[in-house]
PDB file of C-alpha atoms in Angstrom:
ATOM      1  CA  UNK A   1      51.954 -11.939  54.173  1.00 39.00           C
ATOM      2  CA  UNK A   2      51.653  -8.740  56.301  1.00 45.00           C
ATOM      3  CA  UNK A   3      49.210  -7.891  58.834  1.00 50.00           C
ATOM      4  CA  UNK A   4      47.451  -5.205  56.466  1.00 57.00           C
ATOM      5  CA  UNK A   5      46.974  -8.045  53.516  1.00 83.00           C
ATOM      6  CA  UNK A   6      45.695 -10.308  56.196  1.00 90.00           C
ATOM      7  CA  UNK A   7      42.990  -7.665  57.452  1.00 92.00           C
ATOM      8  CA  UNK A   8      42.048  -7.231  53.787  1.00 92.00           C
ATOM      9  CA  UNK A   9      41.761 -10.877  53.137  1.00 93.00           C
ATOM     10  CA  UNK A  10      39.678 -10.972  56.295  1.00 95.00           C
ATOM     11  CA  UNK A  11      37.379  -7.982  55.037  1.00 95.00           C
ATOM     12  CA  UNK A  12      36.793  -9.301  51.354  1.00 94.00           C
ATOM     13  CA  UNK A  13      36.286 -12.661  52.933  1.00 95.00           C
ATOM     14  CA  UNK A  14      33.490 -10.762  55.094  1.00 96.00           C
ATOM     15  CA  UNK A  15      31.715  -8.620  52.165  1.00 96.00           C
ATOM     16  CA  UNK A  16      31.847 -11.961  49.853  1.00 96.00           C
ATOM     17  CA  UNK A  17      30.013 -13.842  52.592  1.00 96.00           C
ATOM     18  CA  UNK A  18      27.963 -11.473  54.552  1.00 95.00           C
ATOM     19  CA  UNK A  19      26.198 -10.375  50.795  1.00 95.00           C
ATOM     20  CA  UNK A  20      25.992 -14.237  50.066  1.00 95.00           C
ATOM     21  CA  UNK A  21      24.118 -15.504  53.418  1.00 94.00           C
ATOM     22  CA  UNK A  22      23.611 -12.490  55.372  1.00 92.00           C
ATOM     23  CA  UNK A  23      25.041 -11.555  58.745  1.00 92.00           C
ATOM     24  CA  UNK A  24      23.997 -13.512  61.229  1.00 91.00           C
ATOM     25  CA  UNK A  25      24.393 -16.689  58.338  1.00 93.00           C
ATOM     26  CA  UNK A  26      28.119 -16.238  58.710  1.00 95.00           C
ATOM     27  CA  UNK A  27      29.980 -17.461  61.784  1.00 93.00           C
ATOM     28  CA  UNK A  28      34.150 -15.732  62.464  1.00 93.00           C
ATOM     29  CA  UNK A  29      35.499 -19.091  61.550  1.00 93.00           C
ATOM     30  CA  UNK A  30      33.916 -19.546  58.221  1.00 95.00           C
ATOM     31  CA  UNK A  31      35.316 -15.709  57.519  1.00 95.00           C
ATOM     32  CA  UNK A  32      38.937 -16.796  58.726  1.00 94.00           C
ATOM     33  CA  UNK A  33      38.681 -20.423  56.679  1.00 94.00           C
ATOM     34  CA  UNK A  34      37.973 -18.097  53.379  1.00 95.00           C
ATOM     35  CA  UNK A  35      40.507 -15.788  54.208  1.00 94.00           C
ATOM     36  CA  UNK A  36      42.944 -18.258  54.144  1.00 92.00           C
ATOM     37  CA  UNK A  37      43.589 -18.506  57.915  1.00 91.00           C
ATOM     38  CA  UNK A  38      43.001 -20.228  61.222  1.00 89.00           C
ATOM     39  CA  UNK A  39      39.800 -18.983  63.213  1.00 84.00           C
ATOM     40  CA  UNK A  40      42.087 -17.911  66.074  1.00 86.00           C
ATOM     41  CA  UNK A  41      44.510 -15.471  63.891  1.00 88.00           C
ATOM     42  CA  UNK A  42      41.243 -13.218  63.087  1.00 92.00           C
ATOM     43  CA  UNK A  43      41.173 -12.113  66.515  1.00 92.00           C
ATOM     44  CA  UNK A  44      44.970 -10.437  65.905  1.00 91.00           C
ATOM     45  CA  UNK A  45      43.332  -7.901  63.646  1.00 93.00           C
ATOM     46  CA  UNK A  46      39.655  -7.908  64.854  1.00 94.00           C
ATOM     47  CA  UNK A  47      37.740  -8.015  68.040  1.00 94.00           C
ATOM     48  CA  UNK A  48      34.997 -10.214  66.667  1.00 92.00           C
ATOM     49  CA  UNK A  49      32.067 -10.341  63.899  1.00 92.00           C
ATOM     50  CA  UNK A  50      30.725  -6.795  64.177  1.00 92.00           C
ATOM     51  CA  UNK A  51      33.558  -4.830  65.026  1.00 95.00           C
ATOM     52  CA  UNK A  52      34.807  -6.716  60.788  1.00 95.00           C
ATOM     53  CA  UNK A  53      31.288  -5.368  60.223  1.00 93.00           C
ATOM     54  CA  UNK A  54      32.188  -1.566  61.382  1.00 91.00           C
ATOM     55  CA  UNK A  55      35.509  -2.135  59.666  1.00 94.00           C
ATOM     56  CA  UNK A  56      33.646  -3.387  56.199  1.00 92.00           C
ATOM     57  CA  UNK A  57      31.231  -0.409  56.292  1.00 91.00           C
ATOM     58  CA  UNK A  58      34.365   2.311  56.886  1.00 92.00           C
ATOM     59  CA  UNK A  59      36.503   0.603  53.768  1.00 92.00           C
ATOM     60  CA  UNK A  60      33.377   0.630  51.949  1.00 91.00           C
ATOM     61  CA  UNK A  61      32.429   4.324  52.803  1.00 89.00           C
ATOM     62  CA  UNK A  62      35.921   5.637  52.007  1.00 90.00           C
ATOM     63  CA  UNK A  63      35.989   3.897  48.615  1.00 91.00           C
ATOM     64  CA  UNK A  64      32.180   5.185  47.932  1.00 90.00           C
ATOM     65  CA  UNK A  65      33.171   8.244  48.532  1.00 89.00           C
ATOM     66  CA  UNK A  66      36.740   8.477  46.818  1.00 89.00           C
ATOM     67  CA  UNK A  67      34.491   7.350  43.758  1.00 90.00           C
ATOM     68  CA  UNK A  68      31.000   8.615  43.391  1.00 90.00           C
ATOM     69  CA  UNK A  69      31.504  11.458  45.994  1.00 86.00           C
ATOM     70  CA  UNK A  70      29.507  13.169  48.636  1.00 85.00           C
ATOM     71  CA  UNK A  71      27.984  16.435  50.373  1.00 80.00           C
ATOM     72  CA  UNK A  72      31.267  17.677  51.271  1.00 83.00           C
ATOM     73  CA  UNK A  73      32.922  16.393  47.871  1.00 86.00           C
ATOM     74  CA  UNK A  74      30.223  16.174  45.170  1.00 88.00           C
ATOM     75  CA  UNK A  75      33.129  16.658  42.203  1.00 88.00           C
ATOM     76  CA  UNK A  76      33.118  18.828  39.605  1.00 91.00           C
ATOM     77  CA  UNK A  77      30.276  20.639  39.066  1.00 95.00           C
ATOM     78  CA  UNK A  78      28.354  20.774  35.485  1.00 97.00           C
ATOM     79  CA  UNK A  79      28.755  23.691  33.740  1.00 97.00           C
ATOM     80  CA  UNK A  80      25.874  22.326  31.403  1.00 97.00           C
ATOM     81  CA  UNK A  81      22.944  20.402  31.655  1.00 97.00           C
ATOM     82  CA  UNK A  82      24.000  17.550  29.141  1.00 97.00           C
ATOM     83  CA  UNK A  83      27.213  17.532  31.373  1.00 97.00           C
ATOM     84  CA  UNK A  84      25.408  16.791  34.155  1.00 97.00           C
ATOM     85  CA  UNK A  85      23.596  14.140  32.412  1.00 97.00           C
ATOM     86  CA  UNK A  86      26.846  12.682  31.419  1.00 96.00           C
ATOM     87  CA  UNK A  87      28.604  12.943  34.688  1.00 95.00           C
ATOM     88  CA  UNK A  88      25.417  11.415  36.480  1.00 95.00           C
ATOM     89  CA  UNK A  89      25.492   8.581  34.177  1.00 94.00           C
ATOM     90  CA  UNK A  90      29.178   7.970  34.923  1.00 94.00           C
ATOM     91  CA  UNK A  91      27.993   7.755  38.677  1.00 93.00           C
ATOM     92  CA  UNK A  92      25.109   5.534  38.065  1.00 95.00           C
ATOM     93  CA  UNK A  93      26.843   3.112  36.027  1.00 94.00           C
ATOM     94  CA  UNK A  94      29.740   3.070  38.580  1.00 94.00           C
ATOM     95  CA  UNK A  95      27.406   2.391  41.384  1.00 94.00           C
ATOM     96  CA  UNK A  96      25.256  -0.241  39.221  1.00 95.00           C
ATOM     97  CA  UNK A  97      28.449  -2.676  38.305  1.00 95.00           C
ATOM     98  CA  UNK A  98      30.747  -1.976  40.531  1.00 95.00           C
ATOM     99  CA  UNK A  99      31.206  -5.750  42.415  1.00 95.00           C
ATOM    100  CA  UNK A 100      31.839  -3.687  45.676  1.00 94.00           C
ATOM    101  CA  UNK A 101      28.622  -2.132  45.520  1.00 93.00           C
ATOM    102  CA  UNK A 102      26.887  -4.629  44.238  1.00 95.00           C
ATOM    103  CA  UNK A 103      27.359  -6.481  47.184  1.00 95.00           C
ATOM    104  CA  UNK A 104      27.076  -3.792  49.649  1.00 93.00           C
ATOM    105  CA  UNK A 105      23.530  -3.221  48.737  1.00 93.00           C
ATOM    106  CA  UNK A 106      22.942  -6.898  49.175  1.00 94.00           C
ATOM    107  CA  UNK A 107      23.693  -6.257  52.490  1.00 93.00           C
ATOM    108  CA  UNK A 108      22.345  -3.544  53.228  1.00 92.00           C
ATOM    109  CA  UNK A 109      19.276  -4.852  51.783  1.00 91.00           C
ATOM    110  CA  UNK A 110      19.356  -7.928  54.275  1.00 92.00           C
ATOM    111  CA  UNK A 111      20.252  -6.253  57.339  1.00 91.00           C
ATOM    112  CA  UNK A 112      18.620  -3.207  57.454  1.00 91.00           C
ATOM    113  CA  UNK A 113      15.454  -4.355  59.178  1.00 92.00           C
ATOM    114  CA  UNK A 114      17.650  -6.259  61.745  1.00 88.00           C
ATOM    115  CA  UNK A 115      20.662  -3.726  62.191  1.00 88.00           C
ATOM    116  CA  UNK A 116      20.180  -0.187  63.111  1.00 89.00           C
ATOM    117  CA  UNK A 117      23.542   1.166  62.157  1.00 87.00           C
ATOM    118  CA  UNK A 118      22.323  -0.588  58.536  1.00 89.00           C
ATOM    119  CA  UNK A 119      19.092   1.001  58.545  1.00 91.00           C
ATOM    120  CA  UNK A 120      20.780   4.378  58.843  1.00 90.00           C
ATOM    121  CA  UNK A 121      23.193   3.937  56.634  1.00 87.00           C
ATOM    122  CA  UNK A 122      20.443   2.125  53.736  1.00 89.00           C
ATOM    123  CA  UNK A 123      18.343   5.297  54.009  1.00 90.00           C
ATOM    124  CA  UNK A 124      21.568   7.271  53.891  1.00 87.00           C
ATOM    125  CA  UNK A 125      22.973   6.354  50.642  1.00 83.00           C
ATOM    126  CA  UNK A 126      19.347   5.598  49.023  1.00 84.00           C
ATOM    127  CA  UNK A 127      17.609   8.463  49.916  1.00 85.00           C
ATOM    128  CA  UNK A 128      19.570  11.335  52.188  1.00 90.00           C
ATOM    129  CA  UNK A 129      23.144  11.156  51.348  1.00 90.00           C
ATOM    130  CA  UNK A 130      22.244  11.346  47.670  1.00 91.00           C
ATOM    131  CA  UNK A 131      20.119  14.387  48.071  1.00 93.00           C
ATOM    132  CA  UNK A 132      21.840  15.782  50.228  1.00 94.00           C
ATOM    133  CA  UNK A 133      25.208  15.863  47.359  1.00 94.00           C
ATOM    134  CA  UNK A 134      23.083  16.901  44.308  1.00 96.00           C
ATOM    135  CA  UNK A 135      21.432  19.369  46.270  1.00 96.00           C
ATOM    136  CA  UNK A 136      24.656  20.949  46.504  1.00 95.00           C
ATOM    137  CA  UNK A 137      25.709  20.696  42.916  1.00 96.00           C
ATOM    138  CA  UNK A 138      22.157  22.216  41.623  1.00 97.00           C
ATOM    139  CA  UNK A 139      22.633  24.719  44.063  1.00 97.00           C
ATOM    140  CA  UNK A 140      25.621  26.031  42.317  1.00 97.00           C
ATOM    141  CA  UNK A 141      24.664  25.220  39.026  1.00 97.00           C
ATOM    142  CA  UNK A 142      21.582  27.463  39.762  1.00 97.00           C
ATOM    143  CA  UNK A 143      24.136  30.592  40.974  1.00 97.00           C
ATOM    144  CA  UNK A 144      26.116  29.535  37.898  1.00 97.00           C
ATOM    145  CA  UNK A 145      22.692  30.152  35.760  1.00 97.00           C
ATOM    146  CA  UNK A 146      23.090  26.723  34.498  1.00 97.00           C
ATOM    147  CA  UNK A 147      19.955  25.226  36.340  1.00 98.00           C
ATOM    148  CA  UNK A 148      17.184  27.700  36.472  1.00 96.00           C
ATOM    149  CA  UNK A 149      15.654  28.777  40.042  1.00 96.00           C
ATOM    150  CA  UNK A 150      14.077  26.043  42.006  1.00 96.00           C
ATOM    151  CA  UNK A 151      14.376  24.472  45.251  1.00 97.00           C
ATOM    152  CA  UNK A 152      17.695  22.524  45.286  1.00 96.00           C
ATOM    153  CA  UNK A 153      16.450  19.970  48.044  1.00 96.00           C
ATOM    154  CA  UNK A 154      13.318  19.103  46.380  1.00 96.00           C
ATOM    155  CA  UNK A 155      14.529  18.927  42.900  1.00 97.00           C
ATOM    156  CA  UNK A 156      17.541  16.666  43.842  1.00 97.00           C
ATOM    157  CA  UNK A 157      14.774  14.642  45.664  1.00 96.00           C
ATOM    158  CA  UNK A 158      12.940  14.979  42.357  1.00 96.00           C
ATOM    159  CA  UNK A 159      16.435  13.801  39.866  1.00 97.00           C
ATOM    160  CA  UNK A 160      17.464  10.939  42.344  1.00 96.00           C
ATOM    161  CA  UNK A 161      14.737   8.994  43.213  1.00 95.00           C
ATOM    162  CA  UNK A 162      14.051   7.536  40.206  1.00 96.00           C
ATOM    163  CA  UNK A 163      17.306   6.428  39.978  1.00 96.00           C
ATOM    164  CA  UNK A 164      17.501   4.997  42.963  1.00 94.00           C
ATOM    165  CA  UNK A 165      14.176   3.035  42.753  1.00 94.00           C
ATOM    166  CA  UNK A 166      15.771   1.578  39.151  1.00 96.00           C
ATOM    167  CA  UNK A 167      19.048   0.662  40.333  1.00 95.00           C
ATOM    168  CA  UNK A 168      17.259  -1.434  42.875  1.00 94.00           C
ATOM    169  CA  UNK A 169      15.004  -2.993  40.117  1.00 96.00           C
ATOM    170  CA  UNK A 170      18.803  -4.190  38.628  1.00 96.00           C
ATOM    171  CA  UNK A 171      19.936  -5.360  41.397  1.00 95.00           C
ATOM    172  CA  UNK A 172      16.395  -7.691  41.738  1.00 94.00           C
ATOM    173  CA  UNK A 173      16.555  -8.398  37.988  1.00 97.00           C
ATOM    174  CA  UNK A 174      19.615  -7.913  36.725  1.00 96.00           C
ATOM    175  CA  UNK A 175      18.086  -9.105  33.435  1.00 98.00           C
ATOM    176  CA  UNK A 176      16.512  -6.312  32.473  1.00 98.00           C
ATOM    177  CA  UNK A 177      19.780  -3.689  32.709  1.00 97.00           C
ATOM    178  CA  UNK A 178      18.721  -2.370  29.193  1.00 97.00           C
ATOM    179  CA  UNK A 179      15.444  -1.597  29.786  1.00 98.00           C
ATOM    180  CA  UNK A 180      16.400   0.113  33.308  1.00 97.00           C
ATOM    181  CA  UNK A 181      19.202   1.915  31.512  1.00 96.00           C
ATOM    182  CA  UNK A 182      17.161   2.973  28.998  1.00 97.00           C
ATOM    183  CA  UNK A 183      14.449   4.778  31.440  1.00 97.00           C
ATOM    184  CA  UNK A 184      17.316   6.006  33.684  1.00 97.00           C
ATOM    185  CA  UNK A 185      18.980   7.941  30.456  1.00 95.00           C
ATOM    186  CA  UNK A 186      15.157   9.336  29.026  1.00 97.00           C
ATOM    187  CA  UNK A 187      14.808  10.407  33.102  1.00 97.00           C
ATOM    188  CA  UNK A 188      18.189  12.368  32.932  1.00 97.00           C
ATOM    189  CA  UNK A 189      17.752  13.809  29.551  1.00 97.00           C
ATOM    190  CA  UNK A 190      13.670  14.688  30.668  1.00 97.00           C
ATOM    191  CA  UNK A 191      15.193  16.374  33.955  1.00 98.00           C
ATOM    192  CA  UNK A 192      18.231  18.393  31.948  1.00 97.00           C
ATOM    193  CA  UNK A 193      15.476  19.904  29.308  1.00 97.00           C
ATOM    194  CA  UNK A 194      12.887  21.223  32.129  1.00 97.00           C
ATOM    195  CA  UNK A 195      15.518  22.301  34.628  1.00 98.00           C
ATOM    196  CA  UNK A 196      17.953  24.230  31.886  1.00 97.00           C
ATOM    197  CA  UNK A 197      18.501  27.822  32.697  1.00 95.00           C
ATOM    198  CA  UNK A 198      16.832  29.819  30.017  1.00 90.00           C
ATOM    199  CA  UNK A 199      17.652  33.718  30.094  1.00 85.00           C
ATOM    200  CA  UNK A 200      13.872  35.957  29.926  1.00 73.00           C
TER     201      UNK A 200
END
């Protein structure tokens, strides 16, 4: 096995664990037993429990990123409003069952009132990061005269919080996806008919 599938071991190890009993539940030698190795070999490809922490979060982030996007890489941008209902639902059912990210929010939900690198990166993705991309996108769906003229920061404020509150109502109570689904879709499809560019 090489060195890079041993770090990834290690980090999967980490997420699996970390979302199961928190951070400070998980000692480096119960990480290195799951990973299939002796405690000692973890230190050959990480300093210790947080700096596998810092490493997590950055593996995480890229993938995140590569795959719902961001500020500087929101994606394509709708040239319709029921495109930008569909594309958003691609996004929120990518972030909803996507194992990664499913256990990422468990712990970010754990640790963010005990880890301030967490707590910035919890409001981040539920709250600023999000805004910040859509704001974006509206902004140049509104110079495309697909979104009429509003405040971009606002109304992404406006389309993703919503969202966010009912993807963390899933994650709670995963029993009730359809229900949640079904109020994310009538919030998309309410948002798309009062925002849609309509010439005087």
């Amino acid at each position: 096995m090489s060195k890079t599938s041993t770090k990834e071991r290690i980090l999967e190890a980490a997420i699996d664990l970390f979302s199961q009993k928190g951070y400070d539940g998980v000692g480096v030698d119960l990480i290195a037993e799951t990973a299939g190795i002796k405690g000692p070999s973890l230190y050959r490809h990480f300093k210790g429990k947080e700096d596998i922490l810092n490493s997590m979060i950055e593996k995480v982030e890229a993938y995140y990123q590569t795959n719902f996007g961001s500020g500087s890489n929101p994606g394509k941008i709708p040239e319709s409003m029921q495109e930008l209902v569909e594309i958003s639902f691609e996004k929120i059912n990518f972030t909803m069952h996507d194992e990664i990210l499913q256990k990422t929010r468990r712990i970010l939900a754990m640790e963010q009132f005990r880890n301030p690198t967490i707590a910035q990166l919890t409001s981040w993705h539920h709250a600023d990061g999000l805004q910040n991309m859509f704001s974006r996108i509206f902004k140049k769906m509104i110079d495309n005269n697909v979104m009429k003229s509003c405040d971009p920061e606002l109304t992404a404020l406006e389309f993703t919080a919503p969202v966010s509150l009912l993807i963390h109502v899933y994650d709670r109570q995963p029993e009730r996806e359809a229900e949640v689904m079904t109020k994310i879709e009538s919030h998309l499809t309410c948002f798309a008919e009062n925002y849609a560019y309509r010439p005087e």
